[in-house]
PDB file of C-alpha atoms in Angstrom:
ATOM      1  CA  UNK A 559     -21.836  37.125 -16.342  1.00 53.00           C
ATOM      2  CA  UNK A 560     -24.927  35.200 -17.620  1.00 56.00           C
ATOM      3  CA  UNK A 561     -26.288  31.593 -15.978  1.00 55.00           C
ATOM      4  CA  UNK A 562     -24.215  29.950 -18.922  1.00 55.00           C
ATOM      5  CA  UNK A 563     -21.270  31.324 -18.803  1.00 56.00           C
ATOM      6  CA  UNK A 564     -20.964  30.418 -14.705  1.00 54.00           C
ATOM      7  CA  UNK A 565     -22.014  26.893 -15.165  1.00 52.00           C
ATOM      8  CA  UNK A 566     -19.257  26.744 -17.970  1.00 56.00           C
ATOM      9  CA  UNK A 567     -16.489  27.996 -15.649  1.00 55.00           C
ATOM     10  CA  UNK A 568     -17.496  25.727 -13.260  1.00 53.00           C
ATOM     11  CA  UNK A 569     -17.536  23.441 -15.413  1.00 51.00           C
ATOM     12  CA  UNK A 570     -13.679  24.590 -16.544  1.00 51.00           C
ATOM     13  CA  UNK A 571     -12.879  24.769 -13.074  1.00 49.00           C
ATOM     14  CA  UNK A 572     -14.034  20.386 -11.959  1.00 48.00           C
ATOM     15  CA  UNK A 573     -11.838  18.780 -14.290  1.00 48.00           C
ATOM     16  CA  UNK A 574     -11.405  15.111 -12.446  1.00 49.00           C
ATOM     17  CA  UNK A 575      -9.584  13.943 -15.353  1.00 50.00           C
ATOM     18  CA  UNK A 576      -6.994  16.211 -15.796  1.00 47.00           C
ATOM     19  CA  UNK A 577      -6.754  16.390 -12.099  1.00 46.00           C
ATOM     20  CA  UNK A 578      -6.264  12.620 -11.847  1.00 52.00           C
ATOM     21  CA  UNK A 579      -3.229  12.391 -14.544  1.00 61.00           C
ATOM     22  CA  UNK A 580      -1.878  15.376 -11.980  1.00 67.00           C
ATOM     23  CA  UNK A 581       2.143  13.511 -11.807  1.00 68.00           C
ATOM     24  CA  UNK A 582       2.105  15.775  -8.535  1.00 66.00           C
ATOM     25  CA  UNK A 583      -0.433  13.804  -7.292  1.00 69.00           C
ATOM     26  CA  UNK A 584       0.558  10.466  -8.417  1.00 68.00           C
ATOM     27  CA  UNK A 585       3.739  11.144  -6.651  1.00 64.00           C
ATOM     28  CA  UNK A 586       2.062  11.601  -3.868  1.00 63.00           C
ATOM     29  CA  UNK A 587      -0.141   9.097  -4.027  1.00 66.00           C
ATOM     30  CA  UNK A 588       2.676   6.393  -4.599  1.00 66.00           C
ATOM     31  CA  UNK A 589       5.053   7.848  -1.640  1.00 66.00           C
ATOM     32  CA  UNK A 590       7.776   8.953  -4.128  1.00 56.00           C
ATOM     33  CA  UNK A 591       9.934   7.380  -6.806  1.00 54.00           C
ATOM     34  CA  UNK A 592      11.701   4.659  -3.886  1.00 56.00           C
ATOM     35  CA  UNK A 593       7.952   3.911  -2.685  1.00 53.00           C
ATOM     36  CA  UNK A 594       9.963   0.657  -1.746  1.00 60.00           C
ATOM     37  CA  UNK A 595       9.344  -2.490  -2.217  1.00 72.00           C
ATOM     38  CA  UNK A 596       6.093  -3.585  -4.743  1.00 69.00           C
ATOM     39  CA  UNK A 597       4.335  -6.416  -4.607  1.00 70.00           C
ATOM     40  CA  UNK A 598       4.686  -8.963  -7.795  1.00 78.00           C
ATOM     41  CA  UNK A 599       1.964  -8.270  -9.265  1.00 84.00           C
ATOM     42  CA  UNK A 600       0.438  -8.245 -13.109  1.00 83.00           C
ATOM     43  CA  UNK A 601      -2.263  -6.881 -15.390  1.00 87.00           C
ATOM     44  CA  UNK A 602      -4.702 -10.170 -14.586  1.00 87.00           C
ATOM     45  CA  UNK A 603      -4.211 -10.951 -10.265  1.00 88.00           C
ATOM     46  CA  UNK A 604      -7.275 -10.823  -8.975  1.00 90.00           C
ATOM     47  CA  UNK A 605      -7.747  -8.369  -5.868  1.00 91.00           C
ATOM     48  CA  UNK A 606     -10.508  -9.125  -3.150  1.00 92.00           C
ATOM     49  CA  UNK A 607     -11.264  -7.282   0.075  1.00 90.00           C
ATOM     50  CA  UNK A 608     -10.745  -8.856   2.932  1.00 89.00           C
ATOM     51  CA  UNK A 609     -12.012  -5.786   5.306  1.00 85.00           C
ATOM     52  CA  UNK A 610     -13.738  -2.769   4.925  1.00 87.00           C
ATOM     53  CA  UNK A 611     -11.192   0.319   4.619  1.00 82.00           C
ATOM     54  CA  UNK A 612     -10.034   2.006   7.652  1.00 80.00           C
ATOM     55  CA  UNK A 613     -10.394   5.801   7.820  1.00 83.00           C
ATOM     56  CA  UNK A 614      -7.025   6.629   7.984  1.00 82.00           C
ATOM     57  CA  UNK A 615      -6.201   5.300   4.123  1.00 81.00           C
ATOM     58  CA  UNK A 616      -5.853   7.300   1.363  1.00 82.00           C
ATOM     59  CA  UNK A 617      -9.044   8.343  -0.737  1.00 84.00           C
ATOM     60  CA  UNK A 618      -7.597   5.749  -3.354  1.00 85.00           C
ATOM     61  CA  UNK A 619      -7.111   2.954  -1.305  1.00 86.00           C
ATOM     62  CA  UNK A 620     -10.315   3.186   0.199  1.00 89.00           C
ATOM     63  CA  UNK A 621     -11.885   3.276  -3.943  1.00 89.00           C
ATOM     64  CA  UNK A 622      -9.834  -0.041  -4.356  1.00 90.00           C
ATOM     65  CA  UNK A 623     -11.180  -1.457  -1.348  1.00 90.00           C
ATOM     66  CA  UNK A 624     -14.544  -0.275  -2.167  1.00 92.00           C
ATOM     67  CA  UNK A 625     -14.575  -1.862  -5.720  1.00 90.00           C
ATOM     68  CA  UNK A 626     -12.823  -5.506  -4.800  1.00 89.00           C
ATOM     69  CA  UNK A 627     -15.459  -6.373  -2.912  1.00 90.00           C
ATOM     70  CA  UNK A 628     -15.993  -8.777  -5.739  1.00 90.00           C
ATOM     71  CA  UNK A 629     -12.959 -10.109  -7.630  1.00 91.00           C
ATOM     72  CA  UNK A 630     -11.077  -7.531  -9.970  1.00 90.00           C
ATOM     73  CA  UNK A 631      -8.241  -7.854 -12.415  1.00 91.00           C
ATOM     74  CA  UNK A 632      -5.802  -5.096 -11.362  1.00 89.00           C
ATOM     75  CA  UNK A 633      -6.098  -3.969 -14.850  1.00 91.00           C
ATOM     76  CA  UNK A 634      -9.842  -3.480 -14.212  1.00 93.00           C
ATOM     77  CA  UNK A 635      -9.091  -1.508 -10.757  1.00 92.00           C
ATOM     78  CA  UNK A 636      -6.889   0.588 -12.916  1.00 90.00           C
ATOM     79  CA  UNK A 637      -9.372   0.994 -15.662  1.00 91.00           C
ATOM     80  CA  UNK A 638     -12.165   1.750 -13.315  1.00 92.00           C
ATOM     81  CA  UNK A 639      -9.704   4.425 -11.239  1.00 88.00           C
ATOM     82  CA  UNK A 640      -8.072   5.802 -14.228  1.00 88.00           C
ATOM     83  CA  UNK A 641      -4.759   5.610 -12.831  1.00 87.00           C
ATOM     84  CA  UNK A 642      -1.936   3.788 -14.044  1.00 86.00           C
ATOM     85  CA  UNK A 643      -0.898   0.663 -13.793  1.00 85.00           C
ATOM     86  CA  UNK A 644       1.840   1.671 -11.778  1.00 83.00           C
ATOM     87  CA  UNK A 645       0.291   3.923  -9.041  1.00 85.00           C
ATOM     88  CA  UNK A 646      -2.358   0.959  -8.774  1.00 86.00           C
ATOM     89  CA  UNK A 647       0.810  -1.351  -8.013  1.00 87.00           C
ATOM     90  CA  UNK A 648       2.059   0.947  -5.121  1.00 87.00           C
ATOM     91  CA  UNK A 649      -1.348   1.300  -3.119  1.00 87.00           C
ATOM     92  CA  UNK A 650      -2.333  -2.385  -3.586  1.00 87.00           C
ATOM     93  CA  UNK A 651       0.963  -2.722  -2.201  1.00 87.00           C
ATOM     94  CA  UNK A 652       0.574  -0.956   1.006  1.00 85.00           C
ATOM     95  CA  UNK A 653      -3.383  -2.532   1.332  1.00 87.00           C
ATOM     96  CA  UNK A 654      -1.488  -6.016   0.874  1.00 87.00           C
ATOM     97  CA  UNK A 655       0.768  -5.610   3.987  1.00 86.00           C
ATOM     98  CA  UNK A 656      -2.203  -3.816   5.794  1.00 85.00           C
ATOM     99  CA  UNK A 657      -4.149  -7.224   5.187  1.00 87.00           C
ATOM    100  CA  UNK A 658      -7.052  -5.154   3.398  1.00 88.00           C
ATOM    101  CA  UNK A 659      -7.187  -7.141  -0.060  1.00 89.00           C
ATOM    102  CA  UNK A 660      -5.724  -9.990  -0.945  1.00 90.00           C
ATOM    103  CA  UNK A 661      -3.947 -11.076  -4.255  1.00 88.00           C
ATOM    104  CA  UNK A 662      -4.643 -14.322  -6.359  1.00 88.00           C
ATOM    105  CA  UNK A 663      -3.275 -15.968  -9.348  1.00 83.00           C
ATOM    106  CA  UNK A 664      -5.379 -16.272 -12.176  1.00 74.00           C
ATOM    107  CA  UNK A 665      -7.038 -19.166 -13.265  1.00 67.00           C
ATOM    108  CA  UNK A 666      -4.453 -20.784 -15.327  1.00 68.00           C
ATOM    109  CA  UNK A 667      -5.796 -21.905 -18.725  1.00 67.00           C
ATOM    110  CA  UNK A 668      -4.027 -24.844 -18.692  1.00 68.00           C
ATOM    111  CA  UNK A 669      -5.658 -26.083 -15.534  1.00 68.00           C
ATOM    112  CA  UNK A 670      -8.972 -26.027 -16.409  1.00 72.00           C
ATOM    113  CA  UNK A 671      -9.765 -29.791 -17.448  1.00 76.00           C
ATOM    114  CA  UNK A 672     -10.036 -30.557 -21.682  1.00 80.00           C
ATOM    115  CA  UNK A 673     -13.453 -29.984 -23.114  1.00 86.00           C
ATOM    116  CA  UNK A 674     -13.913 -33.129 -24.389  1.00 88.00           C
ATOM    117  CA  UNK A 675     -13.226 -34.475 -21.299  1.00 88.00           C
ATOM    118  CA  UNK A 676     -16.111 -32.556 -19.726  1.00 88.00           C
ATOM    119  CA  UNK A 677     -18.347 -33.414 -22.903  1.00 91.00           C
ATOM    120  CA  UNK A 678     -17.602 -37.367 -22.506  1.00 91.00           C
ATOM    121  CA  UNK A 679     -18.617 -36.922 -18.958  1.00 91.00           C
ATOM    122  CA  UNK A 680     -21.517 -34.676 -19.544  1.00 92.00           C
ATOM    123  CA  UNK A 681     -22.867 -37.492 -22.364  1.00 92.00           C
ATOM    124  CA  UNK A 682     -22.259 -40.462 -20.013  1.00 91.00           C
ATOM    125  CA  UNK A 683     -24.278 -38.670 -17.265  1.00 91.00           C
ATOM    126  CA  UNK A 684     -27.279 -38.160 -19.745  1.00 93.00           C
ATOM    127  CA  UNK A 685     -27.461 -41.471 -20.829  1.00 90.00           C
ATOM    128  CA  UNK A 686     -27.609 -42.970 -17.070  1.00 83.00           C
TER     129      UNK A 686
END
């Protein structure tokens, strides 16, 4: 076998992606189809880590702790896992009750003061 055809079956042989849509592994990963109770959680909660992961978590929940070191959409953990939105639900989960992250609404749109408010004010300042 030539140098190119090995570093093609190895390549063959690491496939992360295929590995990581594995629904073997994702049921393992999520602790079965009555993986109990799930947080309430949606595509936009933010996630930030409260604590650095402890050794005994799962490879996953250690990546999500990892990454939420600065505020994340769980859509974005998802995205930057590439695992589903569901298997994402089930391990922040179980780093919820283990006090690891924490959840938080989103910014609400309809919070945020009106824009011409904030341009009256910002106009008043510059003519003190």
């Amino acid at each position: 076998m030539s140098d190119a055809d090995a570093g093609q079956e190895r390549r063959k042989r690491r496939q992360p992606e295929k590995a990581k849509q594995d629904p073997e592994r994702l049921y393992v990963i999520t602790g079965g189809p009555d993986g109990g109770d799930r947080a309430a959680l949606d595509l936009v909660t933010i996630i930030v880590a409260r604590a650095e992961p402890a050794p005994t978590v799962q490879p996953e929940q250690a990546a999500i702790v990892k990454l939420c070191t600065s505020p994340l959409s769980v859509a974005e953990v998802s995205a930057y896992l590439s695992l589903p939105f569901s298997v994402v639900t089930a391990l922040l989960t179980e780093l919820l009750a283990a006090e690891l992250v924490e959840s938080r609404a989103p910014i609400v749109r309809a919070a945020l003061p009106d824009r011409a408010l904030l341009e009256a004010v910002m106009h008043g300042l510059q003519k003190l």
